[in-house]
mmCIF file of C-alpha atoms in Angstrom:
data_model
loop_
_atom_site.group_PDB
_atom_site.id
_atom_site.type_symbol
_atom_site.label_atom_id
_atom_site.label_comp_id
_atom_site.label_asym_id
_atom_site.label_seq_id
_atom_site.Cartn_x
_atom_site.Cartn_y
_atom_site.Cartn_z
ATOM 1 C CA UNK P 1 -40.413 -6.125 -12.930
ATOM 2 C CA UNK P 2 -43.328 -8.389 -12.130
ATOM 3 C CA UNK P 3 -41.730 -11.253 -14.052
ATOM 4 C CA UNK P 4 -38.642 -11.160 -11.832
ATOM 5 C CA UNK P 5 -40.743 -11.338 -8.672
ATOM 6 C CA UNK P 6 -42.588 -14.245 -10.212
ATOM 7 C CA UNK P 7 -39.236 -16.026 -10.689
ATOM 8 C CA UNK P 8 -38.662 -15.885 -6.918
ATOM 9 C CA UNK P 9 -41.490 -18.307 -6.294
ATOM 10 C CA UNK P 10 -41.589 -20.324 -9.617
ATOM 11 C CA UNK P 11 -37.939 -21.183 -10.245
ATOM 12 C CA UNK P 12 -37.299 -22.913 -6.886
ATOM 13 C CA UNK P 13 -40.260 -25.127 -7.370
ATOM 14 C CA UNK P 14 -38.786 -26.550 -10.553
ATOM 15 C CA UNK P 15 -36.248 -28.519 -8.463
ATOM 16 C CA UNK P 16 -36.777 -31.226 -5.900
ATOM 17 C CA UNK P 17 -35.983 -30.564 -2.235
ATOM 18 C CA UNK P 18 -32.909 -32.230 -0.821
ATOM 19 C CA UNK P 19 -31.754 -31.251 2.673
ATOM 20 C CA UNK P 20 -28.195 -32.584 2.079
ATOM 21 C CA UNK P 21 -27.914 -30.866 -1.308
ATOM 22 C CA UNK P 22 -24.548 -29.102 -1.955
ATOM 23 C CA UNK P 23 -25.950 -26.872 -4.745
ATOM 24 C CA UNK P 24 -28.320 -24.021 -4.961
ATOM 25 C CA UNK P 25 -29.720 -21.353 -7.328
ATOM 26 C CA UNK P 26 -30.634 -17.818 -6.539
ATOM 27 C CA UNK P 27 -31.959 -14.495 -7.852
ATOM 28 C CA UNK P 28 -30.988 -11.039 -6.698
ATOM 29 C CA UNK P 29 -32.390 -7.609 -7.472
ATOM 30 C CA UNK P 30 -29.584 -4.889 -7.613
ATOM 31 C CA UNK P 31 -29.620 -1.153 -7.193
ATOM 32 C CA UNK P 32 -26.594 1.139 -7.320
ATOM 33 C CA UNK P 33 -25.318 4.712 -7.511
ATOM 34 C CA UNK P 34 -22.101 5.746 -9.060
ATOM 35 C CA UNK P 35 -19.486 7.541 -6.896
ATOM 36 C CA UNK P 36 -16.201 9.392 -7.560
ATOM 37 C CA UNK P 37 -15.105 11.355 -10.549
ATOM 38 C CA UNK P 38 -17.199 9.540 -13.161
ATOM 39 C CA UNK P 39 -20.952 9.504 -12.216
ATOM 40 C CA UNK P 40 -24.383 10.604 -13.416
ATOM 41 C CA UNK P 41 -24.758 14.273 -12.658
ATOM 42 C CA UNK P 42 -28.251 14.518 -14.231
ATOM 43 C CA UNK P 43 -29.543 11.258 -12.959
ATOM 44 C CA UNK P 44 -27.588 8.767 -10.835
ATOM 45 C CA UNK P 45 -29.361 5.419 -10.512
ATOM 46 C CA UNK P 46 -28.483 1.908 -11.716
ATOM 47 C CA UNK P 47 -30.562 -1.117 -11.484
ATOM 48 C CA UNK P 48 -30.262 -4.757 -12.527
ATOM 49 C CA UNK P 49 -30.665 -8.447 -11.914
ATOM 50 C CA UNK P 50 -28.439 -11.435 -11.150
ATOM 51 C CA UNK P 51 -29.035 -15.183 -11.494
ATOM 52 C CA UNK P 52 -26.711 -17.436 -9.378
ATOM 53 C CA UNK P 53 -25.696 -21.063 -9.390
ATOM 54 C CA UNK P 54 -23.747 -21.939 -6.337
ATOM 55 C CA UNK P 55 -22.189 -24.740 -4.327
ATOM 56 C CA UNK P 56 -22.029 -25.032 -0.493
ATOM 57 C CA UNK P 57 -18.421 -25.762 0.571
ATOM 58 C CA UNK P 58 -18.491 -25.239 4.279
ATOM 59 C CA UNK P 59 -18.449 -28.997 5.002
ATOM 60 C CA UNK P 60 -15.531 -29.772 2.802
ATOM 61 C CA UNK P 61 -12.329 -30.818 4.343
ATOM 62 C CA UNK P 62 -9.800 -28.726 2.216
ATOM 63 C CA UNK P 63 -7.393 -26.662 4.338
ATOM 64 C CA UNK P 64 -8.304 -23.482 2.544
ATOM 65 C CA UNK P 65 -11.978 -23.922 3.238
ATOM 66 C CA UNK P 66 -11.457 -24.375 7.008
ATOM 67 C CA UNK P 67 -8.727 -21.760 7.368
ATOM 68 C CA UNK P 68 -10.679 -19.028 5.481
ATOM 69 C CA UNK P 69 -14.094 -20.059 6.691
ATOM 70 C CA UNK P 70 -15.400 -20.440 3.082
ATOM 71 C CA UNK P 71 -19.181 -21.085 2.943
ATOM 72 C CA UNK P 72 -20.143 -20.788 -0.719
ATOM 73 C CA UNK P 73 -18.724 -20.647 -4.274
ATOM 74 C CA UNK P 74 -21.017 -18.759 -6.644
ATOM 75 C CA UNK P 75 -21.263 -18.265 -10.411
ATOM 76 C CA UNK P 76 -23.356 -15.302 -11.509
ATOM 77 C CA UNK P 77 -25.023 -13.922 -14.669
ATOM 78 C CA UNK P 78 -25.681 -10.174 -14.223
ATOM 79 C CA UNK P 79 -27.500 -7.496 -16.122
ATOM 80 C CA UNK P 80 -27.195 -3.812 -15.266
ATOM 81 C CA UNK P 81 -29.010 -0.830 -16.872
ATOM 82 C CA UNK P 82 -26.468 2.064 -16.819
ATOM 83 C CA UNK P 83 -28.636 4.149 -19.139
ATOM 84 C CA UNK P 84 -30.511 5.255 -15.990
ATOM 85 C CA UNK P 85 -27.191 6.949 -14.980
ATOM 86 C CA UNK P 86 -27.130 10.064 -17.017
ATOM 87 C CA UNK P 87 -24.312 12.495 -17.557
ATOM 88 C CA UNK P 88 -24.096 15.971 -19.079
ATOM 89 C CA UNK P 89 -21.678 15.288 -21.883
ATOM 90 C CA UNK P 90 -20.781 18.441 -23.779
ATOM 91 C CA UNK P 91 -24.298 19.785 -23.368
ATOM 92 C CA UNK P 92 -26.237 16.666 -24.150
ATOM 93 C CA UNK P 93 -27.813 13.952 -21.956
ATOM 94 C CA UNK P 94 -25.537 10.761 -22.135
ATOM 95 C CA UNK P 95 -26.505 7.382 -20.746
ATOM 96 C CA UNK P 96 -23.734 4.873 -20.033
ATOM 97 C CA UNK P 97 -25.352 1.807 -21.687
ATOM 98 C CA UNK P 98 -26.208 -1.692 -20.684
ATOM 99 C CA UNK P 99 -23.876 -4.213 -18.930
ATOM 100 C CA UNK P 100 -23.994 -8.054 -19.340
ATOM 101 C CA UNK P 101 -21.509 -9.771 -17.003
ATOM 102 C CA UNK P 102 -20.428 -13.238 -15.947
ATOM 103 C CA UNK P 103 -18.746 -13.384 -12.521
ATOM 104 C CA UNK P 104 -17.569 -15.752 -9.781
ATOM 105 C CA UNK P 105 -17.113 -15.294 -6.109
ATOM 106 C CA UNK P 106 -16.450 -16.908 -2.827
ATOM 107 C CA UNK P 107 -18.559 -16.166 0.321
ATOM 108 C CA UNK P 108 -16.366 -16.123 3.473
ATOM 109 C CA UNK P 109 -18.216 -16.384 6.749
ATOM 110 C CA UNK P 110 -17.324 -13.611 9.253
ATOM 111 C CA UNK P 111 -19.877 -14.382 11.922
ATOM 112 C CA UNK P 112 -22.844 -16.608 12.560
ATOM 113 C CA UNK P 113 -25.852 -15.924 14.839
ATOM 114 C CA UNK P 114 -28.487 -18.637 14.689
ATOM 115 C CA UNK P 115 -29.806 -18.720 11.176
ATOM 116 C CA UNK P 116 -28.073 -15.414 10.133
ATOM 117 C CA UNK P 117 -24.626 -15.550 8.492
ATOM 118 C CA UNK P 118 -22.466 -12.460 7.908
ATOM 119 C CA UNK P 119 -20.480 -12.964 4.762
ATOM 120 C CA UNK P 120 -17.485 -11.173 2.950
ATOM 121 C CA UNK P 121 -17.793 -11.869 -0.869
ATOM 122 C CA UNK P 122 -14.953 -10.663 -3.099
ATOM 123 C CA UNK P 123 -16.064 -11.051 -6.759
ATOM 124 C CA UNK P 124 -14.263 -11.046 -10.189
ATOM 125 C CA UNK P 125 -15.756 -11.288 -13.644
ATOM 126 C CA UNK P 126 -15.933 -10.155 -17.244
ATOM 127 C CA UNK P 127 -18.472 -7.523 -18.391
ATOM 128 C CA UNK P 128 -19.673 -6.522 -21.760
ATOM 129 C CA UNK P 129 -20.574 -2.776 -21.869
ATOM 130 C CA UNK P 130 -22.590 -1.563 -24.955
ATOM 131 C CA UNK P 131 -21.351 1.966 -25.083
ATOM 132 C CA UNK P 132 -17.786 2.894 -25.731
ATOM 133 C CA UNK P 133 -15.695 5.632 -27.371
ATOM 134 C CA UNK P 134 -15.983 3.707 -30.604
ATOM 135 C CA UNK P 135 -19.858 3.772 -30.492
ATOM 136 C CA UNK P 136 -19.944 7.385 -29.234
ATOM 137 C CA UNK P 137 -16.695 9.284 -29.999
ATOM 138 C CA UNK P 138 -17.693 12.187 -27.793
ATOM 139 C CA UNK P 139 -17.418 10.044 -24.665
ATOM 140 C CA UNK P 140 -14.305 9.359 -22.615
ATOM 141 C CA UNK P 141 -15.543 6.669 -20.114
ATOM 142 C CA UNK P 142 -14.945 3.324 -21.669
ATOM 143 C CA UNK P 143 -12.277 2.437 -24.385
ATOM 144 C CA UNK P 144 -13.547 -1.153 -24.995
ATOM 145 C CA UNK P 145 -16.643 -3.267 -24.911
ATOM 146 C CA UNK P 146 -14.996 -5.920 -22.653
ATOM 147 C CA UNK P 147 -14.055 -4.828 -19.151
ATOM 148 C CA UNK P 148 -13.133 -6.445 -15.862
ATOM 149 C CA UNK P 149 -15.609 -6.372 -12.984
ATOM 150 C CA UNK P 150 -14.287 -6.186 -9.422
ATOM 151 C CA UNK P 151 -16.750 -6.265 -6.577
ATOM 152 C CA UNK P 152 -16.184 -6.608 -2.754
ATOM 153 C CA UNK P 153 -18.865 -6.222 -0.006
ATOM 154 C CA UNK P 154 -20.530 -7.517 3.068
ATOM 155 C CA UNK P 155 -23.734 -9.598 2.943
ATOM 156 C CA UNK P 156 -26.166 -11.408 5.170
ATOM 157 C CA UNK P 157 -27.767 -14.792 4.491
ATOM 158 C CA UNK P 158 -30.805 -15.797 6.538
ATOM 159 C CA UNK P 159 -31.824 -19.433 6.340
ATOM 160 C CA UNK P 160 -35.600 -19.075 6.975
ATOM 161 C CA UNK P 161 -36.474 -22.619 5.838
ATOM 162 C CA UNK P 162 -34.884 -26.040 5.400
ATOM 163 C CA UNK P 163 -33.807 -25.263 1.683
ATOM 164 C CA UNK P 164 -34.461 -21.596 1.406
ATOM 165 C CA UNK P 165 -32.448 -18.441 2.281
ATOM 166 C CA UNK P 166 -32.835 -14.751 1.950
ATOM 167 C CA UNK P 167 -29.816 -12.803 0.897
ATOM 168 C CA UNK P 168 -28.739 -9.164 0.971
ATOM 169 C CA UNK P 169 -25.556 -7.407 0.305
ATOM 170 C CA UNK P 170 -23.823 -3.959 0.173
ATOM 171 C CA UNK P 171 -20.741 -3.713 -1.895
ATOM 172 C CA UNK P 172 -18.284 -1.597 -3.801
ATOM 173 C CA UNK P 173 -18.464 -2.378 -7.622
ATOM 174 C CA UNK P 174 -15.930 -1.290 -10.181
ATOM 175 C CA UNK P 175 -15.750 -1.663 -14.018
ATOM 176 C CA UNK P 176 -12.609 -0.908 -16.095
ATOM 177 C CA UNK P 177 -10.519 -2.613 -18.732
ATOM 178 C CA UNK P 178 -7.147 -2.374 -16.939
ATOM 179 C CA UNK P 179 -5.783 0.161 -19.509
ATOM 180 C CA UNK P 180 -5.793 -2.437 -22.291
ATOM 181 C CA UNK P 181 -7.625 0.208 -24.320
ATOM 182 C CA UNK P 182 -7.826 3.914 -23.556
ATOM 183 C CA UNK P 183 -9.671 5.827 -22.239
ATOM 184 C CA UNK P 184 -10.130 3.769 -19.094
ATOM 185 C CA UNK P 185 -12.028 6.142 -16.798
ATOM 186 C CA UNK P 186 -14.207 3.296 -15.605
ATOM 187 C CA UNK P 187 -17.185 3.493 -13.237
ATOM 188 C CA UNK P 188 -17.254 2.935 -9.515
ATOM 189 C CA UNK P 189 -20.555 2.388 -7.654
ATOM 190 C CA UNK P 190 -21.940 1.491 -4.298
ATOM 191 C CA UNK P 191 -24.454 -1.232 -4.867
ATOM 192 C CA UNK P 192 -27.017 -3.081 -2.858
ATOM 193 C CA UNK P 193 -28.949 -6.288 -3.548
ATOM 194 C CA UNK P 194 -31.651 -8.383 -2.075
ATOM 195 C CA UNK P 195 -32.642 -11.908 -3.133
ATOM 196 C CA UNK P 196 -33.607 -15.455 -2.473
ATOM 197 C CA UNK P 197 -31.835 -18.773 -2.968
ATOM 198 C CA UNK P 198 -32.973 -22.408 -2.995
ATOM 199 C CA UNK P 199 -31.099 -25.627 -2.398
ATOM 200 C CA UNK P 200 -31.254 -28.099 -5.346
ATOM 201 C CA UNK P 201 -30.192 -31.640 -5.918
ATOM 202 C CA UNK P 202 -28.325 -32.323 -9.134
ATOM 203 C CA UNK P 203 -27.038 -35.850 -8.310
ATOM 204 C CA UNK P 204 -29.247 -37.652 -5.860
ATOM 205 C CA UNK P 205 -27.874 -41.075 -6.579
ATOM 206 C CA UNK P 206 -24.093 -40.148 -6.742
ATOM 207 C CA UNK P 207 -22.219 -37.971 -4.331
ATOM 208 C CA UNK P 208 -19.276 -36.085 -5.864
ATOM 209 C CA UNK P 209 -15.904 -37.345 -4.794
ATOM 210 C CA UNK P 210 -13.725 -34.587 -3.432
ATOM 211 C CA UNK P 211 -10.375 -34.321 -5.235
ATOM 212 C CA UNK P 212 -7.299 -33.969 -3.065
ATOM 213 C CA UNK P 213 -6.037 -30.515 -2.355
ATOM 214 C CA UNK P 214 -2.988 -29.379 -4.287
ATOM 215 C CA UNK P 215 0.111 -29.082 -2.019
ATOM 216 C CA UNK P 216 2.985 -26.621 -2.678
ATOM 217 C CA UNK P 217 6.496 -26.334 -1.243
ATOM 218 C CA UNK P 218 6.677 -24.271 1.882
ATOM 219 C CA UNK P 219 9.774 -22.303 0.747
ATOM 220 C CA UNK P 220 10.688 -21.613 -2.914
ATOM 221 C CA UNK P 221 12.329 -19.318 -5.326
ATOM 222 C CA UNK P 222 9.830 -18.342 -8.128
ATOM 223 C CA UNK P 223 9.757 -16.373 -11.331
ATOM 224 C CA UNK P 224 6.869 -15.023 -13.319
ATOM 225 C CA UNK P 225 7.022 -13.740 -16.875
ATOM 226 C CA UNK P 226 4.108 -12.070 -18.566
ATOM 227 C CA UNK P 227 3.348 -9.836 -21.594
ATOM 228 C CA UNK P 228 0.722 -7.029 -21.571
ATOM 229 C CA UNK P 229 -0.396 -3.918 -23.432
ATOM 230 C CA UNK P 230 -1.426 -0.416 -22.709
ATOM 231 C CA UNK P 231 -3.833 1.109 -25.069
ATOM 232 C CA UNK P 232 -3.421 4.331 -27.065
ATOM 233 C CA UNK P 233 -6.066 7.018 -26.591
ATOM 234 C CA UNK P 234 -9.256 6.464 -28.541
ATOM 235 C CA UNK P 235 -7.647 4.230 -31.180
ATOM 236 C CA UNK P 236 -7.184 0.493 -31.385
ATOM 237 C CA UNK P 237 -3.479 0.412 -30.982
ATOM 238 C CA UNK P 238 -1.237 -0.137 -27.989
ATOM 239 C CA UNK P 239 2.131 0.054 -26.328
ATOM 240 C CA UNK P 240 3.487 -3.374 -25.201
ATOM 241 C CA UNK P 241 5.248 -4.334 -22.069
ATOM 242 C CA UNK P 242 7.029 -7.430 -20.665
ATOM 243 C CA UNK P 243 7.015 -8.056 -16.911
ATOM 244 C CA UNK P 244 9.582 -10.181 -15.240
ATOM 245 C CA UNK P 245 9.208 -10.940 -11.480
ATOM 246 C CA UNK P 246 11.683 -13.053 -9.574
ATOM 247 C CA UNK P 247 10.784 -13.674 -5.912
ATOM 248 C CA UNK P 248 11.260 -15.716 -2.742
ATOM 249 C CA UNK P 249 8.058 -17.127 -1.256
ATOM 250 C CA UNK P 250 7.349 -18.790 2.067
ATOM 251 C CA UNK P 251 3.971 -20.546 2.853
ATOM 252 C CA UNK P 252 2.993 -20.405 6.436
ATOM 253 C CA UNK P 253 0.543 -23.253 5.665
ATOM 254 C CA UNK P 254 -0.994 -24.522 2.379
ATOM 255 C CA UNK P 255 -3.241 -21.447 2.185
ATOM 256 C CA UNK P 256 -1.239 -18.324 3.108
ATOM 257 C CA UNK P 257 2.077 -17.356 1.667
ATOM 258 C CA UNK P 258 4.459 -14.340 2.035
ATOM 259 C CA UNK P 259 6.854 -13.116 -0.637
ATOM 260 C CA UNK P 260 9.478 -10.576 -1.406
ATOM 261 C CA UNK P 261 10.957 -9.983 -4.855
ATOM 262 C CA UNK P 262 11.858 -7.688 -7.722
ATOM 263 C CA UNK P 263 9.563 -6.489 -10.516
ATOM 264 C CA UNK P 264 11.161 -5.561 -13.814
ATOM 265 C CA UNK P 265 9.155 -4.034 -16.734
ATOM 266 C CA UNK P 266 10.405 -3.666 -20.365
ATOM 267 C CA UNK P 267 8.720 -0.926 -22.607
ATOM 268 C CA UNK P 268 8.635 -1.503 -26.271
ATOM 269 C CA UNK P 269 8.421 2.322 -26.677
ATOM 270 C CA UNK P 270 9.611 5.058 -24.318
ATOM 271 C CA UNK P 271 7.680 8.256 -23.547
ATOM 272 C CA UNK P 272 7.575 10.817 -26.420
ATOM 273 C CA UNK P 273 5.833 14.098 -25.279
ATOM 274 C CA UNK P 274 5.535 15.100 -28.928
ATOM 275 C CA UNK P 275 3.142 12.264 -29.794
ATOM 276 C CA UNK P 276 -0.442 12.829 -28.863
ATOM 277 C CA UNK P 277 -0.991 9.209 -27.696
ATOM 278 C CA UNK P 278 1.816 9.708 -25.211
ATOM 279 C CA UNK P 279 0.628 13.174 -23.986
ATOM 280 C CA UNK P 280 -2.268 11.833 -21.863
ATOM 281 C CA UNK P 281 -1.041 12.079 -18.255
ATOM 282 C CA UNK P 282 -0.662 8.538 -16.907
ATOM 283 C CA UNK P 283 1.802 7.814 -14.146
ATOM 284 C CA UNK P 284 3.375 4.648 -15.790
ATOM 285 C CA UNK P 285 5.285 6.647 -18.473
ATOM 286 C CA UNK P 286 8.962 6.005 -18.771
ATOM 287 C CA UNK P 287 11.759 7.892 -20.400
ATOM 288 C CA UNK P 288 13.741 4.555 -20.690
ATOM 289 C CA UNK P 289 12.971 1.047 -21.781
ATOM 290 C CA UNK P 290 13.365 -0.538 -18.225
ATOM 291 C CA UNK P 291 11.900 0.112 -14.790
ATOM 292 C CA UNK P 292 12.779 -2.024 -11.726
ATOM 293 C CA UNK P 293 11.087 -2.114 -8.373
ATOM 294 C CA UNK P 294 11.057 -4.169 -5.186
ATOM 295 C CA UNK P 295 7.916 -5.389 -3.558
ATOM 296 C CA UNK P 296 6.565 -7.415 -0.673
ATOM 297 C CA UNK P 297 3.152 -9.200 -0.625
ATOM 298 C CA UNK P 298 1.093 -12.228 0.096
ATOM 299 C CA UNK P 299 -0.661 -15.053 -1.660
ATOM 300 C CA UNK P 300 -3.915 -16.678 -0.703
ATOM 301 C CA UNK P 301 -4.274 -20.110 -2.214
ATOM 302 C CA UNK P 302 -7.572 -21.832 -2.667
ATOM 303 C CA UNK P 303 -6.538 -25.226 -4.036
ATOM 304 C CA UNK P 304 -5.368 -24.567 -7.592
ATOM 305 C CA UNK P 305 -6.349 -20.875 -7.633
ATOM 306 C CA UNK P 306 -4.650 -18.155 -5.687
ATOM 307 C CA UNK P 307 -5.063 -14.456 -5.224
ATOM 308 C CA UNK P 308 -1.823 -12.346 -5.079
ATOM 309 C CA UNK P 309 -1.147 -8.810 -4.045
ATOM 310 C CA UNK P 310 2.125 -6.855 -3.751
ATOM 311 C CA UNK P 311 3.138 -3.311 -2.761
ATOM 312 C CA UNK P 312 6.540 -2.020 -4.030
ATOM 313 C CA UNK P 313 9.046 0.870 -4.290
ATOM 314 C CA UNK P 314 10.887 1.724 -7.490
ATOM 315 C CA UNK P 315 14.676 1.193 -7.397
ATOM 316 C CA UNK P 316 15.047 2.500 -10.890
ATOM 317 C CA UNK P 317 12.338 4.365 -12.867
ATOM 318 C CA UNK P 318 12.944 7.455 -15.093
ATOM 319 C CA UNK P 319 9.352 8.838 -15.102
ATOM 320 C CA UNK P 320 8.200 12.308 -16.022
ATOM 321 C CA UNK P 321 5.994 12.177 -12.965
ATOM 322 C CA UNK P 322 8.707 11.072 -10.469
ATOM 323 C CA UNK P 323 6.598 8.057 -9.507
ATOM 324 C CA UNK P 324 8.033 6.177 -6.481
ATOM 325 C CA UNK P 325 5.628 3.439 -5.545
ATOM 326 C CA UNK P 326 3.346 0.891 -7.212
ATOM 327 C CA UNK P 327 1.201 -2.046 -6.434
ATOM 328 C CA UNK P 328 0.138 -5.163 -8.295
ATOM 329 C CA UNK P 329 -2.582 -7.825 -7.799
ATOM 330 C CA UNK P 330 -3.964 -10.712 -9.686
ATOM 331 C CA UNK P 331 -4.720 -14.412 -9.984
ATOM 332 C CA UNK P 332 -2.750 -17.618 -10.423
ATOM 333 C CA UNK P 333 -3.780 -21.052 -11.558
ATOM 334 C CA UNK P 334 -1.549 -23.988 -10.461
ATOM 335 C CA UNK P 335 -1.215 -26.424 -13.267
ATOM 336 C CA UNK P 336 1.205 -28.457 -11.010
ATOM 337 C CA UNK P 337 2.525 -27.506 -7.640
ATOM 338 C CA UNK P 338 5.615 -25.921 -9.504
ATOM 339 C CA UNK P 339 4.067 -24.460 -12.571
ATOM 340 C CA UNK P 340 1.096 -22.371 -13.521
ATOM 341 C CA UNK P 341 -0.538 -19.492 -15.454
ATOM 342 C CA UNK P 342 -1.023 -16.051 -13.936
ATOM 343 C CA UNK P 343 -2.603 -12.615 -14.781
ATOM 344 C CA UNK P 344 -1.382 -9.562 -12.913
ATOM 345 C CA UNK P 345 -2.441 -5.907 -12.961
ATOM 346 C CA UNK P 346 0.184 -3.278 -12.083
ATOM 347 C CA UNK P 347 -1.025 0.172 -10.870
ATOM 348 C CA UNK P 348 0.088 3.472 -9.576
ATOM 349 C CA UNK P 349 -2.190 4.755 -6.740
ATOM 350 C CA UNK P 350 -5.790 4.233 -8.210
ATOM 351 C CA UNK P 351 -4.645 4.271 -11.787
ATOM 352 C CA UNK P 352 -4.148 0.992 -13.702
ATOM 353 C CA UNK P 353 -0.857 0.756 -15.691
ATOM 354 C CA UNK P 354 -1.236 -2.563 -17.533
ATOM 355 C CA UNK P 355 -2.361 -6.230 -17.186
ATOM 356 C CA UNK P 356 0.158 -9.017 -17.979
ATOM 357 C CA UNK P 357 -0.614 -12.521 -18.962
ATOM 358 C CA UNK P 358 2.016 -15.173 -18.562
ATOM 359 C CA UNK P 359 3.468 -18.174 -16.714
ATOM 360 C CA UNK P 360 5.126 -18.714 -13.310
ATOM 361 C CA UNK P 361 7.411 -21.453 -11.912
ATOM 362 C CA UNK P 362 8.415 -22.241 -8.287
ATOM 363 C CA UNK P 363 11.765 -24.167 -7.567
#
């Protein structure tokens, strides 16, 4: 632990001070406890560390920065020790392994009081987890080494000197693979962090030229098409699905859009209760090859990247669980104002159904 405290004072000194610097580095110590169904019932403690490289964006002129009160964009490398979270697994002590993750987040400023800033910081990333059902067949927590990381919380940044700030944060942190491989019990935690950040100057002689913000049509018909898979239980095989989503969208400004549309999903295999892989009770099962729903939602666009979320009701779905509602959320990347790539997760209640990867077009 001492070497990490040493970094708090040594790393910042490696970079020259620059009051107008747009970039910064940071270190955070993290502590967490798992919550919910999957947790350590013998010992329930998680610790870790995070290194951050970030950019201040609050002075930029893009519409989304001003409208959403964006303050920082951060890229993080995270290590978490889940072996300290220990579970009684069939009469033996089980540690959940180690996590190595790469994440990105935006800090949105909710309030400012003097040198204190209250921030909301949604985070997305990819995590590598060392223990799965393939390294320990008795376990039922993670079906794959690669998992998605979702984190959202409130933080405080205190600028105590010209180029230095103390940071702290409390958040909800979730790991799962979106049902790409089963099992997908995942882990939910409540985490807290404390750290320090230091402004640095990477280009003292040349200031970066801001690129123009991508503008989209205010009203448009759009269609998204994606392909995804849902894993089979404890084996490296999957069921495949195709998602087709036509919709009408209306952007209030270049940042916030509203939409209403249809969501059709095609199953390559229908539910067969006589097959063990199909017998695991997940709410997305269908007796027929198609299900169709209608949904409403919103899109938050930050230049070329946008976050999308919709809530829907099934118009046609022959499910053994009589499932009526669903929701989906994901990211889009605008290649042009009319065309881009997207990844969407569809879920029922708190249970992921599948993640689709594909393209979208706006007309």
